[in-house]
Short mmCIF file of C-alpha atoms and ligand atoms in Angstrom, two decimals:
data_model
loop_
_atom_site.label_atom_id
_atom_site.label_comp_id
_atom_site.label_asym_id
_atom_site.label_seq_id
_atom_site.Cartn_x
_atom_site.Cartn_y
_atom_site.Cartn_z
CA UNK A 1 -181.27 -76.07 -20.49
CA UNK A 2 -183.21 -76.41 -17.20
CA UNK A 3 -185.48 -79.07 -18.99
CA UNK A 4 -183.88 -82.23 -20.68
CA UNK A 5 -186.66 -84.03 -22.76
CA UNK A 6 -185.34 -86.96 -24.44
CA UNK A 7 -186.60 -88.54 -27.72
CA UNK A 8 -189.80 -89.87 -26.57
CA UNK A 9 -190.63 -86.95 -24.52
CA UNK A 10 -190.09 -88.81 -21.53
CA UNK A 11 -187.90 -87.19 -18.54
CA UNK A 12 -188.50 -83.67 -17.78
CA UNK A 13 -186.37 -81.94 -14.81
CA UNK A 14 -187.08 -78.25 -14.09
CA UNK A 15 -187.29 -76.10 -11.13
CA UNK A 16 -191.18 -76.36 -11.79
CA UNK A 17 -191.60 -79.79 -13.34
CA UNK A 18 -190.32 -83.30 -12.89
CA UNK A 19 -191.71 -86.00 -15.19
CA UNK A 20 -191.22 -89.64 -16.13
CA UNK A 21 -188.14 -91.65 -15.11
CA UNK A 22 -185.32 -90.06 -14.23
CA UNK A 23 -181.85 -90.59 -15.57
CA UNK A 24 -179.46 -89.25 -12.95
CA UNK A 25 -176.26 -90.37 -14.81
CA UNK A 26 -177.84 -88.10 -17.88
CA UNK A 27 -178.52 -85.27 -15.61
CA UNK A 28 -174.88 -85.14 -14.26
CA UNK A 29 -173.70 -84.97 -18.00
CA UNK A 30 -176.26 -82.57 -19.51
CA UNK A 31 -176.47 -79.99 -16.36
CA UNK A 32 -172.79 -80.38 -15.95
CA UNK A 33 -172.33 -81.44 -12.62
CA UNK A 34 -169.84 -83.52 -10.55
CA UNK A 35 -170.70 -87.18 -9.28
CA UNK A 36 -169.87 -87.55 -5.51
CA UNK A 37 -166.77 -89.37 -5.36
CA UNK A 38 -165.63 -91.80 -2.97
CA UNK A 39 -162.53 -89.68 -2.09
CA UNK A 40 -165.29 -86.59 -1.33
CA UNK A 41 -166.90 -88.92 0.84
CA UNK A 42 -164.49 -89.57 2.80
CA UNK A 43 -163.53 -85.86 3.21
CA UNK A 44 -166.89 -85.72 4.46
CA UNK A 45 -166.58 -88.87 6.83
CA UNK A 46 -163.54 -87.24 8.18
CA UNK A 47 -165.80 -84.48 9.99
CA UNK A 48 -168.90 -86.28 10.32
CA UNK A 49 -167.52 -89.69 11.56
CA UNK A 50 -170.41 -92.17 10.15
CA UNK A 51 -171.51 -91.20 6.80
CA UNK A 52 -175.10 -90.46 6.75
CA UNK A 53 -177.59 -92.73 5.06
CA UNK A 54 -178.34 -90.68 2.67
CA UNK A 55 -174.50 -90.27 1.34
CA UNK A 56 -173.81 -93.91 1.88
CA UNK A 57 -176.73 -94.80 -0.27
CA UNK A 58 -176.18 -92.06 -2.89
CA UNK A 59 -179.05 -90.01 -2.44
CA UNK A 60 -176.89 -87.65 -2.42
CA UNK A 61 -175.11 -88.23 -5.64
CA UNK A 62 -173.65 -84.90 -7.39
CA UNK A 63 -172.27 -81.76 -6.53
CA UNK A 64 -170.64 -78.78 -7.78
CA UNK A 65 -167.19 -76.95 -6.32
CA UNK A 66 -167.93 -79.48 -2.73
CA UNK A 67 -164.44 -79.97 -3.00
CA UNK A 68 -163.62 -76.22 -2.79
CA UNK A 69 -165.66 -76.15 0.11
CA UNK A 70 -164.11 -78.75 1.44
CA UNK A 71 -160.58 -77.48 0.53
CA UNK A 72 -161.49 -74.00 2.56
CA UNK A 73 -163.06 -75.99 5.58
CA UNK A 74 -159.60 -78.12 5.83
CA UNK A 75 -157.71 -74.79 5.78
CA UNK A 76 -160.28 -73.25 8.64
CA UNK A 77 -162.66 -71.35 6.25
CA UNK A 78 -165.96 -72.07 7.04
CA UNK A 79 -169.13 -72.13 4.83
CA UNK A 80 -173.03 -71.30 5.03
CA UNK A 81 -175.42 -73.16 4.23
CA UNK A 82 -178.54 -72.15 1.93
CA UNK A 83 -181.46 -74.03 1.08
CA UNK A 84 -185.30 -73.25 0.66
CA UNK A 85 -188.98 -74.23 0.00
CA UNK A 86 -191.77 -72.73 -2.62
CA UNK A 87 -194.68 -72.18 -0.33
CA UNK A 88 -197.35 -73.79 -3.03
CA UNK A 89 -198.76 -75.58 -0.30
CA UNK A 90 -198.36 -78.19 2.56
CA UNK A 91 -194.99 -79.76 2.89
CA UNK A 92 -194.60 -83.36 1.86
CA UNK A 93 -191.97 -86.19 2.72
CA UNK A 94 -190.00 -85.63 -0.33
CA UNK A 95 -189.21 -81.86 0.76
CA UNK A 96 -188.06 -83.61 4.03
CA UNK A 97 -185.27 -85.37 2.27
CA UNK A 98 -183.04 -82.57 1.78
CA UNK A 99 -183.83 -80.48 4.84
CA UNK A 100 -182.88 -83.60 6.98
CA UNK A 101 -179.62 -83.65 5.29
CA UNK A 102 -179.00 -80.08 5.55
CA UNK A 103 -179.96 -80.57 9.56
CA UNK A 104 -176.96 -83.54 9.72
CA UNK A 105 -174.29 -80.93 7.77
CA UNK A 106 -175.19 -78.21 10.08
CA UNK A 107 -174.81 -79.99 13.03
CA UNK A 108 -171.44 -82.08 12.22
CA UNK A 109 -169.87 -78.62 10.38
CA UNK A 110 -171.28 -76.27 12.75
CA UNK A 111 -172.60 -73.79 10.25
CA UNK A 112 -175.22 -71.61 9.83
CA UNK A 113 -178.17 -72.18 7.41
CA UNK A 114 -180.52 -69.63 5.67
CA UNK A 115 -183.54 -71.19 4.39
CA UNK A 116 -185.61 -69.17 1.87
CA UNK A 117 -189.43 -69.25 1.72
CA UNK A 118 -190.41 -68.05 -1.93
CA UNK A 119 -193.99 -66.91 -1.60
CA UNK A 120 -193.64 -64.52 -4.16
CA UNK A 121 -192.36 -66.91 -6.64
CA UNK A 122 -195.30 -69.32 -5.93
CA UNK A 123 -197.52 -66.36 -6.21
CA UNK A 124 -196.03 -65.38 -10.13
CA UNK A 125 -195.99 -68.66 -11.15
CA UNK A 126 -199.63 -69.86 -10.34
CA UNK A 127 -202.71 -67.53 -11.95
CA UNK A 128 -204.50 -68.67 -9.26
CA UNK A 129 -202.50 -68.04 -6.43
CA UNK A 130 -202.86 -65.21 -4.19
CA UNK A 131 -199.93 -63.55 -1.83
CA UNK A 132 -202.25 -64.19 1.08
CA UNK A 133 -202.36 -67.82 0.34
CA UNK A 134 -198.71 -68.11 -0.37
CA UNK A 135 -197.64 -66.15 2.86
CA UNK A 136 -199.77 -68.40 4.91
CA UNK A 137 -197.98 -71.39 3.56
CA UNK A 138 -194.75 -69.74 3.97
CA UNK A 139 -195.85 -69.77 7.73
CA UNK A 140 -197.23 -73.29 7.63
CA UNK A 141 -193.97 -74.64 5.98
CA UNK A 142 -191.49 -72.92 8.16
CA UNK A 143 -193.17 -74.83 10.77
CA UNK A 144 -192.40 -78.05 9.33
CA UNK A 145 -188.84 -77.07 9.10
CA UNK A 146 -188.60 -75.99 12.50
CA UNK A 147 -190.06 -79.30 13.81
CA UNK A 148 -186.88 -81.49 12.46
CA UNK A 149 -184.96 -79.52 14.93
CA UNK A 150 -183.09 -76.52 13.30
CA UNK A 151 -182.03 -74.28 16.40
CA UNK A 152 -182.82 -70.63 15.62
CA UNK A 153 -179.22 -69.71 16.82
CA UNK A 154 -177.88 -71.04 13.60
CA UNK A 155 -181.15 -70.64 11.24
CA UNK A 156 -182.08 -67.63 9.59
CA UNK A 157 -185.45 -68.24 7.67
CA UNK A 158 -185.94 -65.60 4.64
CA UNK A 159 -189.77 -64.72 3.93
CA UNK A 160 -189.19 -63.05 0.57
CA UNK A 161 -192.09 -60.90 0.73
CA UNK A 162 -191.37 -59.60 4.19
CA UNK A 163 -187.65 -59.56 3.89
CA UNK A 164 -187.13 -57.92 0.18
CA UNK A 165 -185.39 -55.19 1.66
CA UNK A 166 -182.75 -57.55 2.87
CA UNK A 167 -182.59 -59.32 -0.74
CA UNK A 168 -183.19 -56.06 -2.87
CA UNK A 169 -179.84 -54.90 -3.38
CA UNK A 170 -177.98 -58.29 -4.06
CA UNK A 171 -181.03 -59.47 -6.47
CA UNK A 172 -180.53 -55.99 -8.56
CA UNK A 173 -176.79 -56.63 -8.56
CA UNK A 174 -177.53 -60.03 -9.76
CA UNK A 175 -180.46 -59.47 -12.02
CA UNK A 176 -178.07 -56.59 -13.70
CA UNK A 177 -175.63 -59.18 -14.92
CA UNK A 178 -178.21 -62.23 -16.59
CA UNK A 179 -179.22 -61.37 -20.01
CA UNK A 180 -182.94 -62.51 -21.01
CA UNK A 181 -181.17 -64.82 -23.36
CA UNK A 182 -179.70 -66.59 -21.01
CA UNK A 183 -182.82 -66.77 -18.65
CA UNK A 184 -184.79 -67.96 -21.34
CA UNK A 185 -182.54 -70.93 -21.99
CA UNK A 186 -181.76 -71.56 -18.46
CA UNK A 187 -185.66 -71.58 -17.40
CA UNK A 188 -187.65 -72.13 -20.60
CA UNK A 189 -189.21 -68.57 -20.52
CA UNK A 190 -191.88 -68.39 -23.29
CA UNK A 191 -193.25 -64.92 -24.65
CA UNK A 192 -196.83 -65.43 -22.50
CA UNK A 193 -194.72 -65.74 -19.06
CA UNK A 194 -195.23 -62.64 -17.17
CA UNK A 195 -192.21 -60.59 -16.23
CA UNK A 196 -192.66 -60.80 -12.65
CA UNK A 197 -191.40 -64.57 -13.31
CA UNK A 198 -188.84 -63.46 -15.71
CA UNK A 199 -186.97 -61.44 -12.91
CA UNK A 200 -187.53 -63.90 -10.43
CA UNK A 201 -184.51 -66.17 -10.67
CA UNK A 202 -182.29 -63.30 -9.43
CA UNK A 203 -184.37 -63.36 -5.82
CA UNK A 204 -183.64 -67.35 -5.51
CA UNK A 205 -179.61 -66.19 -6.50
CA UNK A 206 -179.52 -63.51 -3.89
CA UNK A 207 -179.31 -65.66 -0.77
CA UNK A 208 -176.24 -67.51 -1.83
CA UNK A 209 -174.45 -64.03 -1.30
CA UNK A 210 -176.67 -62.94 1.84
CA UNK A 211 -174.15 -63.77 4.51
CA UNK A 212 -171.41 -62.34 2.86
CA UNK A 213 -173.29 -58.88 2.16
CA UNK A 214 -174.53 -58.82 5.77
CA UNK A 215 -171.81 -59.86 8.08
CA UNK A 216 -168.90 -58.72 5.63
CA UNK A 217 -167.35 -62.64 5.95
CA UNK A 218 -166.83 -63.85 2.69
CA UNK A 219 -167.43 -67.35 2.80
CA UNK A 220 -169.07 -69.66 0.36
CA UNK A 221 -172.50 -70.96 0.38
CA UNK A 222 -173.19 -74.92 0.32
CA UNK A 223 -176.66 -75.97 -0.89
CA UNK A 224 -178.19 -78.94 -0.52
CA UNK A 225 -181.43 -79.58 -2.88
CA UNK A 226 -182.77 -82.08 -5.19
CA UNK A 227 -181.33 -81.71 -8.64
CA UNK A 228 -184.17 -79.61 -9.85
CA UNK A 229 -183.05 -76.44 -8.71
CA UNK A 230 -180.05 -76.83 -10.49
CA UNK A 231 -180.98 -73.85 -13.13
CA UNK A 232 -180.84 -71.61 -10.39
CA UNK A 233 -177.27 -72.14 -9.29
CA UNK A 234 -175.81 -72.06 -12.86
CA UNK A 235 -176.96 -68.56 -13.06
CA UNK A 236 -175.53 -67.36 -9.56
CA UNK A 237 -172.38 -69.22 -10.33
CA UNK A 238 -172.08 -67.25 -13.43
CA UNK A 239 -172.41 -63.77 -11.79
CA UNK A 240 -170.92 -64.89 -8.30
CA UNK A 241 -167.27 -63.91 -9.27
CA UNK A 242 -168.55 -60.49 -11.10
CA UNK A 243 -169.84 -59.50 -7.78
CA UNK A 244 -166.51 -60.66 -5.51
CA UNK A 245 -168.06 -63.73 -4.04
CA UNK A 246 -167.65 -67.11 -4.13
CA UNK A 247 -169.43 -69.26 -6.27
CA UNK A 248 -172.17 -71.06 -4.48
CA UNK A 249 -171.36 -74.75 -4.41
CA UNK A 250 -174.31 -77.37 -4.20
CA UNK A 251 -174.99 -81.22 -3.36
CA UNK A 252 -177.77 -82.62 -4.97
CA UNK A 253 -180.22 -85.20 -4.34
CA UNK A 254 -182.37 -87.81 -6.14
CA UNK A 255 -186.41 -87.41 -5.82
CA UNK A 256 -188.18 -89.55 -3.40
CA UNK A 257 -190.65 -91.51 -5.73
CA UNK A 258 -194.54 -90.83 -5.39
CA UNK A 259 -196.54 -93.87 -4.50
CA UNK A 260 -197.42 -94.35 -8.07
CA UNK A 261 -196.00 -95.75 -11.04
CA UNK A 262 -192.92 -94.00 -11.18
CA UNK A 263 -192.27 -89.94 -11.03
CA UNK A 264 -191.39 -87.78 -8.00
CA UNK A 265 -193.50 -87.25 -5.03
CA UNK A 266 -195.21 -84.32 -5.99
CA UNK A 267 -197.90 -81.75 -4.25
CA UNK A 268 -199.81 -81.91 -7.47
CA UNK A 269 -200.39 -85.61 -7.39
CA UNK A 270 -201.80 -85.59 -3.63
CA UNK A 271 -203.13 -89.24 -3.74
CA UNK A 272 -199.26 -90.35 -4.28
CA UNK A 273 -197.96 -88.12 -1.84
CA UNK A 274 -197.70 -88.38 2.07
CA UNK A 275 -198.10 -84.83 3.60
CA UNK A 276 -197.03 -84.14 7.29
CA UNK A 277 -200.52 -83.17 8.02
CA UNK A 278 -202.25 -86.25 6.80
CA UNK A 279 -203.79 -88.04 9.40
CA UNK A 280 -203.10 -91.69 10.23
CA UNK A 281 -206.17 -93.36 8.21
CA UNK A 282 -205.38 -91.17 4.83
CA UNK A 283 -201.71 -92.36 5.20
CA UNK A 284 -202.75 -95.64 5.75
CA UNK A 285 -204.82 -95.61 2.48
CA UNK A 286 -202.47 -93.79 0.55
CA UNK A 287 -199.81 -96.76 1.59
CA UNK A 288 -202.06 -99.43 0.93
CA UNK A 289 -203.12 -98.15 -2.65
CA UNK A 290 -199.51 -97.38 -3.50
CA UNK A 291 -197.67 -99.10 -6.43
CA UNK A 292 -195.14 -102.13 -5.57
CA UNK A 293 -193.45 -104.47 -7.42
CA UNK A 294 -195.41 -107.62 -6.03
CA UNK A 295 -197.22 -110.07 -8.09
CA UNK A 296 -200.72 -110.93 -8.77
CA UNK A 297 -201.26 -113.67 -5.86
CA UNK A 298 -199.70 -114.01 -2.87
CA UNK A 299 -199.35 -117.82 -4.05
CA UNK A 300 -197.15 -116.51 -6.94
CA UNK A 301 -195.32 -114.05 -4.75
CA UNK A 302 -194.41 -116.75 -2.25
CA UNK A 303 -193.12 -118.72 -5.12
CA UNK A 304 -191.15 -116.02 -7.69
CA UNK A 305 -190.65 -113.28 -5.10
CA UNK A 306 -191.30 -109.47 -5.77
CA UNK A 307 -189.23 -106.65 -7.48
CA UNK A 308 -187.96 -104.07 -4.87
CA UNK A 309 -186.20 -102.05 -7.52
CA UNK A 310 -189.70 -100.88 -8.84
CA UNK A 311 -191.49 -100.51 -5.60
CA UNK A 312 -192.53 -97.33 -4.40
CA UNK A 313 -192.79 -98.72 -0.52
CA UNK A 314 -189.34 -100.11 -0.62
CA UNK A 315 -188.07 -96.75 -1.63
CA UNK A 316 -189.63 -95.06 1.69
CA UNK A 317 -187.53 -97.69 3.71
CA UNK A 318 -184.60 -96.78 1.30
CA UNK A 319 -184.69 -93.52 1.75
CA UNK A 320 -186.09 -92.39 5.28
CA UNK A 321 -187.72 -95.22 7.03
CA UNK A 322 -184.43 -98.15 7.48
CA UNK A 323 -181.64 -96.54 8.81
CA UNK A 324 -180.08 -99.61 9.39
CA UNK A 325 -178.47 -101.02 6.02
CA UNK A 326 -178.39 -104.63 8.04
CA UNK A 327 -182.27 -104.44 8.40
CA UNK A 328 -182.48 -102.70 4.52
CA UNK A 329 -180.57 -105.43 2.98
CA UNK A 330 -182.88 -107.89 5.01
CA UNK A 331 -185.83 -106.41 3.69
CA UNK A 332 -184.52 -106.34 0.13
CA UNK A 333 -183.63 -110.26 0.21
CA UNK A 334 -187.16 -111.01 1.84
CA UNK A 335 -188.91 -109.20 -0.53
CA UNK A 336 -186.70 -110.94 -3.57
CA UNK A 337 -187.51 -114.41 -2.30
CA UNK A 338 -191.11 -114.16 -1.55
CA UNK A 339 -190.45 -114.48 2.12
CA UNK A 340 -192.07 -110.78 2.75
CA UNK A 341 -195.27 -110.17 1.29
CA UNK A 342 -196.17 -106.49 0.31
CA UNK A 343 -199.17 -106.33 2.74
CA UNK A 344 -196.78 -106.99 5.80
CA UNK A 345 -194.32 -104.67 4.35
CA UNK A 346 -197.14 -101.92 4.01
CA UNK A 347 -198.22 -102.40 7.28
CA UNK A 348 -194.62 -101.88 8.86
CA UNK A 349 -194.36 -98.75 6.54
CA UNK A 350 -197.75 -97.29 7.91
CA UNK A 351 -196.55 -97.66 11.53
CA UNK A 352 -193.10 -96.14 11.09
CA UNK A 353 -194.75 -93.29 9.00
CA UNK A 354 -197.45 -92.64 11.38
CA UNK A 355 -195.39 -92.75 14.17
CA UNK A 356 -192.81 -90.22 12.82
CA UNK A 357 -195.64 -88.11 11.40
CA UNK A 358 -197.26 -87.79 14.96
CA UNK A 359 -193.80 -86.77 16.81
CA UNK A 360 -193.49 -84.47 13.85
CA UNK A 361 -196.71 -82.90 14.53
CA UNK A 362 -196.11 -82.26 18.27
CA UNK A 363 -192.80 -80.77 17.09
CA UNK A 364 -194.60 -78.65 14.71
CA UNK A 365 -197.36 -77.16 17.39
CA UNK A 366 -194.34 -76.44 19.58
CA UNK A 367 -192.23 -74.33 16.71
CA UNK A 368 -195.52 -72.03 16.49
CA UNK A 369 -194.20 -70.74 19.80
CA UNK A 370 -190.53 -70.29 18.73
CA UNK A 371 -191.22 -69.33 14.97
CA UNK A 372 -190.14 -65.67 15.47
CA UNK A 373 -186.71 -66.50 16.67
CA UNK A 374 -185.96 -67.48 13.22
CA UNK A 375 -186.64 -64.42 11.50
CA UNK A 376 -183.84 -62.61 9.93
CA UNK A 377 -184.36 -59.71 11.92
CA UNK A 378 -184.75 -60.66 15.48
P1 LIG B 1 -189.46 -76.99 -3.60
O1 LIG B 1 -190.65 -76.49 -2.75
O2 LIG B 1 -190.33 -77.40 -4.92
O3 LIG B 1 -189.14 -77.83 -3.13
C1 LIG B 1 -188.42 -77.75 -1.77
C2 LIG B 1 -186.92 -78.55 -1.55
O4 LIG B 1 -187.52 -79.89 -2.01
C3 LIG B 1 -187.11 -80.54 -2.81
N1 LIG B 1 -187.83 -81.45 -3.32
C4 LIG B 1 -187.48 -83.38 -3.20
N2 LIG B 1 -186.25 -83.69 -2.77
C5 LIG B 1 -186.63 -85.34 -2.57
N3 LIG B 1 -187.55 -85.78 -3.31
C6 LIG B 1 -188.67 -84.89 -3.68
N4 LIG B 1 -189.56 -85.74 -4.14
C7 LIG B 1 -188.72 -83.69 -3.55
N5 LIG B 1 -189.35 -82.65 -4.35
C8 LIG B 1 -189.03 -81.46 -3.92
C9 LIG B 1 -186.58 -79.40 -3.92
O5 LIG B 1 -185.38 -79.89 -4.79
C10 LIG B 1 -186.11 -78.33 -2.78
O6 LIG B 1 -184.89 -78.50 -2.51
N6 LIG B 1 -187.87 -72.75 -5.81
C11 LIG B 1 -187.56 -73.59 -4.51
C12 LIG B 1 -187.46 -72.87 -3.07
C13 LIG B 1 -186.08 -72.46 -2.96
C14 LIG B 1 -184.96 -73.20 -3.01
C15 LIG B 1 -183.79 -72.29 -2.87
C16 LIG B 1 -184.83 -74.79 -2.87
C17 LIG B 1 -185.75 -70.98 -2.76
N7 LIG B 1 -184.16 -71.41 -2.37
C18 LIG B 1 -182.52 -72.68 -2.23
C19 LIG B 1 -183.63 -75.27 -2.59
C20 LIG B 1 -182.65 -74.50 -2.35
C21 LIG B 1 -188.59 -74.40 -4.41
O7 LIG B 1 -189.73 -74.20 -5.05
O8 LIG B 1 -188.53 -75.81 -3.92
#
C-alpha cells in the first residue's frame, strides 16, 4: 500500500500526501525496502572519497538494489540517474535535498541524469489546475534544477506533455502489464478517481527504461528521491524484467520538515515552507515564526537548555546549512546547554539561507539562456 496509516491515523506517506510524524523504520518494513548499511556506504565511499553529508547523517537511509548497481559498476557497467518533479507550484528547499544529492552522485560516478517534469500528472490530479499553469511551472522548476549546477552534456530534462512521443511506447508496454487491482492497491485509487490519473503511474515508470530504449545500452537506473515516491518504483520493478530491462534501483531520503511543529516541508502549507523565490524579508519572517525546541523565556532556556531534536530550525542546519560535522555538533551542544538561544540560531540561519537563495536566483536567471540545451531533443 502507498499509504501507511497507523491506528491513530497519524502517519500517511503517499506520492501525493505526507502527514504526521514519519516513522522511517516502519516505512522500511512496510514498503519492503532495505536499510543503507555500513558496507554499502563504504562501497560508495570508495568511489566518492569523503561520504556526502546526506549519507553520513543518514538523510538517505534506505534503498532497493543499490548493491546490484554497485556490483555492476565495480565490474565496469555504468548506471543512469533518474529523478523528477511534479510542477504544481514553485520549488521549495525540501525539493532541493534529493537534487543536491543527485548532482553529487552524477559528478562522482560520471553518470547521465534523466529528469522528469510531470506537467501531465499535476494537471490530472488537481481539479483546478490548467495545462498552461503546469507547463509554466515545469519551465520555472527546470530553472531551479539547472541553477544547482547540472551540466547539459549529462542532463536530459523530460517535459511530459511536450516529450510524450519519447515516452509513449514505453508507457504502453508498462501500462499493459499493470492490472487495475495492483494500481488501486498501490496508489489508493477510488471510484471517483479520473481515469487519466489511473493510467498516469505508467508515465512515471517509463523513464526508468528510457536510456536503454533510446540508446540500446541496457544499464540500470538509480533513482534518488524521498521515500514518498516509492509506490511508483514497486510497479516499475514488477514489469522491468518482463520488458527485458534491469529493475530500477532506488535510494530514498527522509523529508526535510516544515517550519511548523512536525510534518514535511510541503508547498501546500506555504507559511512553513521556504521557496527558492521567497524574498529576504519573507524568509526572515518565516524563520522567526518557526517552531523550535526553545523554552518559554530566555532565562529558563539559559538554565535548562533547549531541545534540538524537535526543532525545525536545527533540521535546516542538519539537512543543508551546516556541512561541517564539528560545527553542527557544537551548535547542538550549545543549544542543549542553553548557551545558544533560539534568536541567535534563527538569525544565523536567515543569513545563510538568504545568501544561498540570492546566489541560487542569480544562477537561475542565467539558466534561462541555457535551458534549451537540456532538452531531450537537442
Ligand atoms: P514532487 O514534486 O512531489 O517532489 C520532487 C522531489 O522532492 C522530494 N521531496 C522532498 N524531499 C525532501 N524533503 C521534502 N520535504 C520533500 N518534498 C518532496 C520528492 O520525493 C521528489 O523526489 N511525481 C513526482 C515527480 C517525479 C519524480 C520522478 C520524483 C516524476 N518522476 C522520479 C522522483 C523521481 C512528484 O510529484 O515529485
